[in-house]
Amino acid sequence: MLNTQQLAHWHEQGFVALPGFKSADELRAAVTRAHELVEALDPGSQGSRFSTRDRSVVADAALLASAHAVHGFFEEEAVDDQGQLRVPKSRSINKIGHALHRLDPVYRDFSHGPELASLAAALGLQEPLVHQSQVIFKQPHIGGEVGWHQDATFFVTTPQTVTTFWFALEDATLDNGCLWVEPGGHRGARGVLREQYVCEDGQLHMRALDNTPWPDARQALALPVPAGTLLCLHGLLPHFSAANRSPHSRLAYTLHATDARATYSPLNWLQPSPGMAPRGLE
Ligand code: FE2
């Protein structure tokens, strides 16, 4: 699946870009389905509403409720105090998650297959378990910045195994908020897990683990990629995406997988559901 050069790049840099991993037909199906899902969303329903009065509690409940469902999340400023949208739904959706790979037929197909399974094996996931999927919209003009983080923060395993599969459903450019990474930042003294996002007594919070500073701008490498590219990221690789101030959306679809042979932290915000145990990529 990966040639020697790509594999060496993965180990040294902590990421690998695979242009053309998804065909034009697969992209069209995924983008069309994303817009259909948005059309079907009720902005006032649980899982999609932000409250300005009691934001943290409502946001926690909404996030937890979405773990094994298909829920939409709207840009905070797009929703008023009554939970009504100020702008059209299609322009205010932030993301849809977190079990599209299990519950939506189009994304189930998109998320599984022999190519993906053999790629995961090449990246070290011998027994991959997919925990989460998201469509991220990064809306024109208002798509917000996502600051430096490591995806292992959300999926701690011992040893560390979480791997991110980030599919560009549309071109990701410098203007519309492509990913930026710290090349090699997953290794050595830089590759320490700084935070863990935990759920304790139904409350979500970020727990500090290590005060190693985040990279500065000079250490960041932009990864503009054409639609159809699959970017794989090591769970400890620091990365961020800038705000989208362009007139173009930047749709992406992500999967996060760990290895079943590692121990999955009972504190992770997303715990397997008894009725829907995580599955592999075949
Ligand atoms: Fe991330």
GROMACS .gro file of C-alpha atoms and ligand atoms in nm:
model
  283
    1MET     CA    1   0.000   0.000   0.000
    2LEU     CA    2   0.280   0.241   0.091
    3ASN     CA    3   0.615   0.245  -0.085
    4THR     CA    4   0.941   0.252   0.109
    5GLN     CA    5   0.972   0.628   0.075
    6GLN     CA    6   0.619   0.692   0.201
    7LEU     CA    7   0.669   0.458   0.494
    8ALA     CA    8   0.997   0.628   0.588
    9HIS     CA    9   0.822   0.966   0.565
   10TRP     CA   10   0.544   0.839   0.795
   11HIS     CA   11   0.790   0.726   1.060
   12GLU     CA   12   1.012   1.036   1.040
   13GLN     CA   13   0.754   1.309   0.987
   14GLY     CA   14   0.443   1.161   1.154
   15PHE     CA   15   0.218   1.208   0.852
   16VAL     CA   16   0.176   1.093   0.496
   17ALA     CA   17  -0.035   1.240   0.213
   18LEU     CA   18  -0.193   1.005  -0.042
   19PRO     CA   19  -0.334   1.208  -0.334
   20GLY     CA   20  -0.613   1.040  -0.532
   21PHE     CA   21  -0.699   0.791  -0.258
   22LYS     CA   22  -1.068   0.854  -0.324
   23SER     CA   23  -1.218   0.871  -0.673
   24ALA     CA   24  -1.427   1.156  -0.810
   25ASP     CA   25  -1.739   0.937  -0.781
   26GLU     CA   26  -1.668   0.857  -0.416
   27LEU     CA   27  -1.612   1.226  -0.341
   28ARG     CA   28  -1.931   1.327  -0.516
   29ALA     CA   29  -2.130   1.070  -0.315
   30ALA     CA   30  -1.977   1.187   0.014
   31VAL     CA   31  -2.028   1.560  -0.054
   32THR     CA   32  -2.386   1.508  -0.174
   33ARG     CA   33  -2.464   1.298   0.133
   34ALA     CA   34  -2.312   1.562   0.364
   35HIS     CA   35  -2.548   1.824   0.222
   36GLU     CA   36  -2.846   1.586   0.247
   37LEU     CA   37  -2.767   1.523   0.613
   38VAL     CA   38  -2.755   1.897   0.680
   39GLU     CA   39  -3.091   1.946   0.509
   40ALA     CA   40  -3.244   1.678   0.734
   41LEU     CA   41  -3.109   1.831   1.057
   42ASP     CA   42  -3.335   2.004   1.304
   43PRO     CA   43  -3.131   2.292   1.454
   44GLY     CA   44  -3.352   2.293   1.765
   45SER     CA   45  -3.304   1.925   1.847
   46GLN     CA   46  -3.070   1.782   2.106
   47GLY     CA   47  -2.722   1.738   1.978
   48SER     CA   48  -2.729   2.035   1.750
   49ARG     CA   49  -2.802   2.331   1.978
   50PHE     CA   50  -2.566   2.557   2.165
   51SER     CA   51  -2.706   2.753   2.458
   52THR     CA   52  -2.555   3.087   2.546
   53ARG     CA   53  -2.697   3.065   2.899
   54ASP     CA   54  -2.569   2.721   2.995
   55ARG     CA   55  -2.327   2.650   2.720
   56SER     CA   56  -2.090   2.408   2.889
   57VAL     CA   57  -2.355   2.170   3.025
   58VAL     CA   58  -2.558   2.167   2.706
   59ALA     CA   59  -2.246   2.128   2.496
   60ASP     CA   60  -2.126   1.833   2.711
   61ALA     CA   61  -2.462   1.658   2.685
   62ALA     CA   62  -2.480   1.721   2.310
   63LEU     CA   63  -2.132   1.589   2.251
   64LEU     CA   64  -2.187   1.275   2.460
   65ALA     CA   65  -2.522   1.212   2.290
   66SER     CA   66  -2.353   1.226   1.949
   67ALA     CA   67  -2.093   0.958   2.028
   68HIS     CA   68  -2.301   0.676   1.880
   69ALA     CA   69  -2.536   0.879   1.664
   70VAL     CA   70  -2.538   1.118   1.368
   71HIS     CA   71  -2.583   1.469   1.508
   72GLY     CA   72  -2.509   1.812   1.369
   73PHE     CA   73  -2.322   2.091   1.544
   74PHE     CA   74  -2.371   2.450   1.436
   75GLU     CA   75  -2.130   2.739   1.450
   76GLU     CA   76  -2.190   2.896   1.790
   77GLU     CA   77  -2.258   3.242   1.659
   78ALA     CA   78  -2.509   3.107   1.409
   79VAL     CA   79  -2.761   3.014   1.684
   80ASP     CA   80  -2.956   3.274   1.885
   81ASP     CA   81  -3.075   3.250   2.248
   82GLN     CA   82  -3.389   3.063   2.144
   83GLY     CA   83  -3.190   2.802   1.953
   84GLN     CA   84  -3.296   2.951   1.619
   85LEU     CA   85  -3.049   2.990   1.336
   86ARG     CA   86  -2.959   3.342   1.227
   87VAL     CA   87  -2.824   3.219   0.892
   88PRO     CA   88  -2.930   2.933   0.662
   89LYS     CA   89  -2.851   2.583   0.793
   90SER     CA   90  -2.630   2.502   0.498
   91ARG     CA   91  -2.410   2.802   0.586
   92SER     CA   92  -2.398   2.753   0.962
   93ILE     CA   93  -2.323   2.384   1.011
   94ASN     CA   94  -1.984   2.325   1.175
   95LYS     CA   95  -1.969   1.944   1.173
   96ILE     CA   96  -2.166   1.621   1.179
   97GLY     CA   97  -2.057   1.331   1.401
   98HIS     CA   98  -1.966   1.090   1.541
   99ALA     CA   99  -2.095   0.752   1.414
  100LEU     CA  100  -2.144   0.818   1.044
  101HIS     CA  101  -1.913   0.526   0.969
  102ARG     CA  102  -2.158   0.291   1.138
  103LEU     CA  103  -2.501   0.444   1.085
  104ASP     CA  104  -2.495   0.618   0.747
  105PRO     CA  105  -2.486   0.388   0.442
  106VAL     CA  106  -2.287   0.631   0.224
  107TYR     CA  107  -2.023   0.700   0.489
  108ARG     CA  108  -2.016   0.333   0.594
  109ASP     CA  109  -1.904   0.247   0.241
  110PHE     CA  110  -1.662   0.542   0.233
  111SER     CA  111  -1.503   0.431   0.563
  112HIS     CA  112  -1.436   0.066   0.486
  113GLY     CA  113  -1.256  -0.139   0.225
  114PRO     CA  114  -0.946  -0.347   0.160
  115GLU     CA  115  -0.734  -0.043   0.061
  116LEU     CA  116  -0.803   0.132   0.389
  117ALA     CA  117  -0.749  -0.187   0.590
  118SER     CA  118  -0.414  -0.260   0.426
  119LEU     CA  119  -0.307   0.103   0.464
  120ALA     CA  120  -0.389   0.087   0.836
  121ALA     CA  121  -0.183  -0.230   0.868
  122ALA     CA  122   0.112  -0.058   0.695
  123LEU     CA  123   0.083   0.229   0.946
  124GLY     CA  124   0.104  -0.018   1.236
  125LEU     CA  125  -0.263  -0.079   1.315
  126GLN     CA  126  -0.279  -0.457   1.303
  127GLU     CA  127  -0.624  -0.472   1.461
  128PRO     CA  128  -0.781  -0.133   1.386
  129LEU     CA  129  -1.093  -0.019   1.571
  130VAL     CA  130  -1.270   0.290   1.439
  131HIS     CA  131  -1.411   0.498   1.723
  132GLN     CA  132  -1.533   0.812   1.554
  133SER     CA  133  -1.616   0.980   1.225
  134GLN     CA  134  -1.692   1.343   1.144
  135VAL     CA  135  -1.776   1.557   0.845
  136ILE     CA  136  -1.613   1.895   0.904
  137PHE     CA  137  -1.750   2.179   0.692
  138LYS     CA  138  -1.515   2.474   0.754
  139GLN     CA  139  -1.769   2.720   0.616
  140PRO     CA  140  -1.671   3.003   0.377
  141HIS     CA  141  -1.585   3.325   0.565
  142ILE     CA  142  -1.687   3.197   0.913
  143GLY     CA  143  -1.517   2.854   0.947
  144GLY     CA  144  -1.323   2.889   1.271
  145GLU     CA  145  -0.962   2.814   1.356
  146VAL     CA  146  -0.883   2.486   1.534
  147GLY     CA  147  -0.574   2.547   1.746
  148TRP     CA  148  -0.269   2.325   1.799
  149HIS     CA  149  -0.362   1.983   1.937
  150GLN     CA  150  -0.276   1.614   1.920
  151ASP     CA  151  -0.554   1.372   1.828
  152ALA     CA  152  -0.430   1.127   2.095
  153THR     CA  153  -0.572   1.378   2.345
  154PHE     CA  154  -0.916   1.243   2.259
  155PHE     CA  155  -0.824   0.872   2.226
  156VAL     CA  156  -0.561   0.773   2.479
  157THR     CA  157  -0.436   0.416   2.449
  158THR     CA  158  -0.142   0.237   2.611
  159PRO     CA  159   0.076   0.218   2.413
  160GLN     CA  160  -0.026   0.514   2.194
  161THR     CA  161  -0.192   0.385   1.875
  162VAL     CA  162  -0.451   0.638   1.761
  163THR     CA  163  -0.420   0.721   1.393
  164THR     CA  164  -0.617   0.984   1.204
  165PHE     CA  165  -0.748   0.935   0.851
  166TRP     CA  166  -0.831   1.282   0.713
  167PHE     CA  167  -1.000   1.279   0.373
  168ALA     CA  168  -1.016   1.601   0.172
  169LEU     CA  169  -1.369   1.600   0.024
  170GLU     CA  170  -1.289   1.936  -0.137
  171ASP     CA  171  -0.959   2.107  -0.215
  172ALA     CA  172  -0.793   2.220   0.109
  173THR     CA  173  -0.590   2.535   0.045
  174LEU     CA  174  -0.394   2.798   0.235
  175ASP     CA  175  -0.695   3.029   0.202
  176ASN     CA  176  -0.975   2.797   0.312
  177GLY     CA  177  -0.811   2.644   0.619
  178CYS     CA  178  -0.592   2.347   0.524
  179LEU     CA  179  -0.413   2.150   0.796
  180TRP     CA  180  -0.075   2.259   0.935
  181VAL     CA  181   0.154   2.014   1.112
  182GLU     CA  182   0.482   2.011   1.305
  183PRO     CA  183   0.688   1.767   1.094
  184GLY     CA  184   0.848   1.508   1.322
  185GLY     CA  185   0.666   1.651   1.623
  186HIS     CA  186   0.535   1.306   1.719
  187ARG     CA  187   0.886   1.182   1.811
  188GLY     CA  188   1.135   1.228   2.093
  189ALA     CA  189   1.095   1.507   2.346
  190ARG     CA  190   0.844   1.688   2.124
  191GLY     CA  191   0.622   1.381   2.091
  192VAL     CA  192   0.481   1.389   2.441
  193LEU     CA  193   0.105   1.393   2.500
  194ARG     CA  194   0.021   1.734   2.643
  195GLU     CA  195  -0.349   1.695   2.732
  196GLN     CA  196  -0.622   1.433   2.771
  197TYR     CA  197  -0.988   1.509   2.710
  198VAL     CA  198  -1.166   1.312   2.981
  199CYS     CA  199  -1.519   1.235   3.092
  200GLU     CA  200  -1.566   1.210   3.467
  201ASP     CA  201  -1.913   1.184   3.623
  202GLY     CA  202  -2.067   1.288   3.294
  203GLN     CA  203  -1.856   1.606   3.279
  204LEU     CA  204  -1.607   1.666   3.000
  205HIS     CA  205  -1.288   1.852   3.064
  206MET     CA  206  -0.932   1.889   2.942
  207ARG     CA  207  -0.669   1.753   3.179
  208ALA     CA  208  -0.314   1.888   3.146
  209LEU     CA  209  -0.053   1.612   3.127
  210ASP     CA  210   0.268   1.784   3.019
  211ASN     CA  211   0.373   2.146   2.973
  212THR     CA  212   0.587   2.097   2.662
  213PRO     CA  213   0.506   2.408   2.456
  214TRP     CA  214   0.313   2.391   2.130
  215PRO     CA  215   0.518   2.461   1.817
  216ASP     CA  216   0.565   2.816   1.701
  217ALA     CA  217   0.480   2.942   1.352
  218ARG     CA  218   0.830   2.866   1.217
  219GLN     CA  219   0.789   2.494   1.299
  220ALA     CA  220   0.456   2.465   1.118
  221LEU     CA  221   0.424   2.316   0.770
  222ALA     CA  222   0.108   2.380   0.566
  223LEU     CA  223  -0.048   2.081   0.391
  224PRO     CA  224  -0.263   2.213   0.107
  225VAL     CA  225  -0.407   1.907  -0.073
  226PRO     CA  226  -0.647   1.847  -0.362
  227ALA     CA  227  -0.985   1.681  -0.310
  228GLY     CA  228  -0.952   1.304  -0.290
  229THR     CA  229  -0.629   1.315  -0.088
  230LEU     CA  230  -0.607   1.107   0.228
  231LEU     CA  231  -0.384   1.254   0.497
  232CYS     CA  232  -0.279   1.011   0.769
  233LEU     CA  233  -0.161   1.163   1.097
  234HIS     CA  234   0.017   0.999   1.390
  235GLY     CA  235  -0.186   1.050   1.710
  236LEU     CA  236   0.094   1.249   1.877
  237LEU     CA  237   0.162   1.481   1.582
  238PRO     CA  238   0.075   1.844   1.671
  239HIS     CA  239  -0.146   2.005   1.407
  240PHE     CA  240  -0.393   2.289   1.359
  241SER     CA  241  -0.609   2.446   1.093
  242ALA     CA  242  -0.652   2.817   1.033
  243ALA     CA  243  -0.982   3.000   0.998
  244ASN     CA  244  -1.150   3.000   0.659
  245ARG     CA  245  -1.178   3.358   0.535
  246SER     CA  246  -1.220   3.253   0.172
  247PRO     CA  247  -1.546   3.222  -0.026
  248HIS     CA  248  -1.491   2.841  -0.056
  249SER     CA  249  -1.590   2.570   0.190
  250ARG     CA  250  -1.336   2.308   0.291
  251LEU     CA  251  -1.523   1.984   0.351
  252ALA     CA  252  -1.324   1.705   0.513
  253TYR     CA  253  -1.414   1.366   0.657
  254THR     CA  254  -1.214   1.212   0.941
  255LEU     CA  255  -1.183   0.871   1.101
  256HIS     CA  256  -0.996   0.799   1.423
  257ALA     CA  257  -0.880   0.443   1.480
  258THR     CA  258  -0.684   0.273   1.758
  259ASP     CA  259  -0.535  -0.077   1.778
  260ALA     CA  260  -0.742  -0.337   1.965
  261ARG     CA  261  -0.422  -0.478   2.115
  262ALA     CA  262  -0.363  -0.155   2.312
  263THR     CA  263  -0.550  -0.061   2.631
  264TYR     CA  264  -0.815   0.204   2.569
  265SER     CA  265  -0.833   0.458   2.853
  266PRO     CA  266  -1.158   0.436   3.052
  267LEU     CA  267  -1.134   0.816   3.091
  268ASN     CA  268  -1.158   0.889   2.716
  269TRP     CA  269  -1.464   1.101   2.640
  270LEU     CA  270  -1.590   0.849   2.384
  271GLN     CA  271  -1.645   0.502   2.525
  272PRO     CA  272  -1.760   0.205   2.319
  273SER     CA  273  -2.135   0.151   2.336
  274PRO     CA  274  -2.241  -0.198   2.454
  275GLY     CA  275  -2.473  -0.214   2.153
  276MET     CA  276  -2.220  -0.083   1.901
  277ALA     CA  277  -1.867  -0.205   1.972
  278PRO     CA  278  -1.607  -0.043   1.744
  279ARG     CA  279  -1.515  -0.237   1.429
  280GLY     CA  280  -1.228  -0.244   1.185
  281LEU     CA  281  -1.177  -0.097   0.839
  282GLU     CA  282  -1.243  -0.403   0.620
  283FE2     FE  283  -0.702   1.692   1.491
   0.00000   0.00000   0.00000
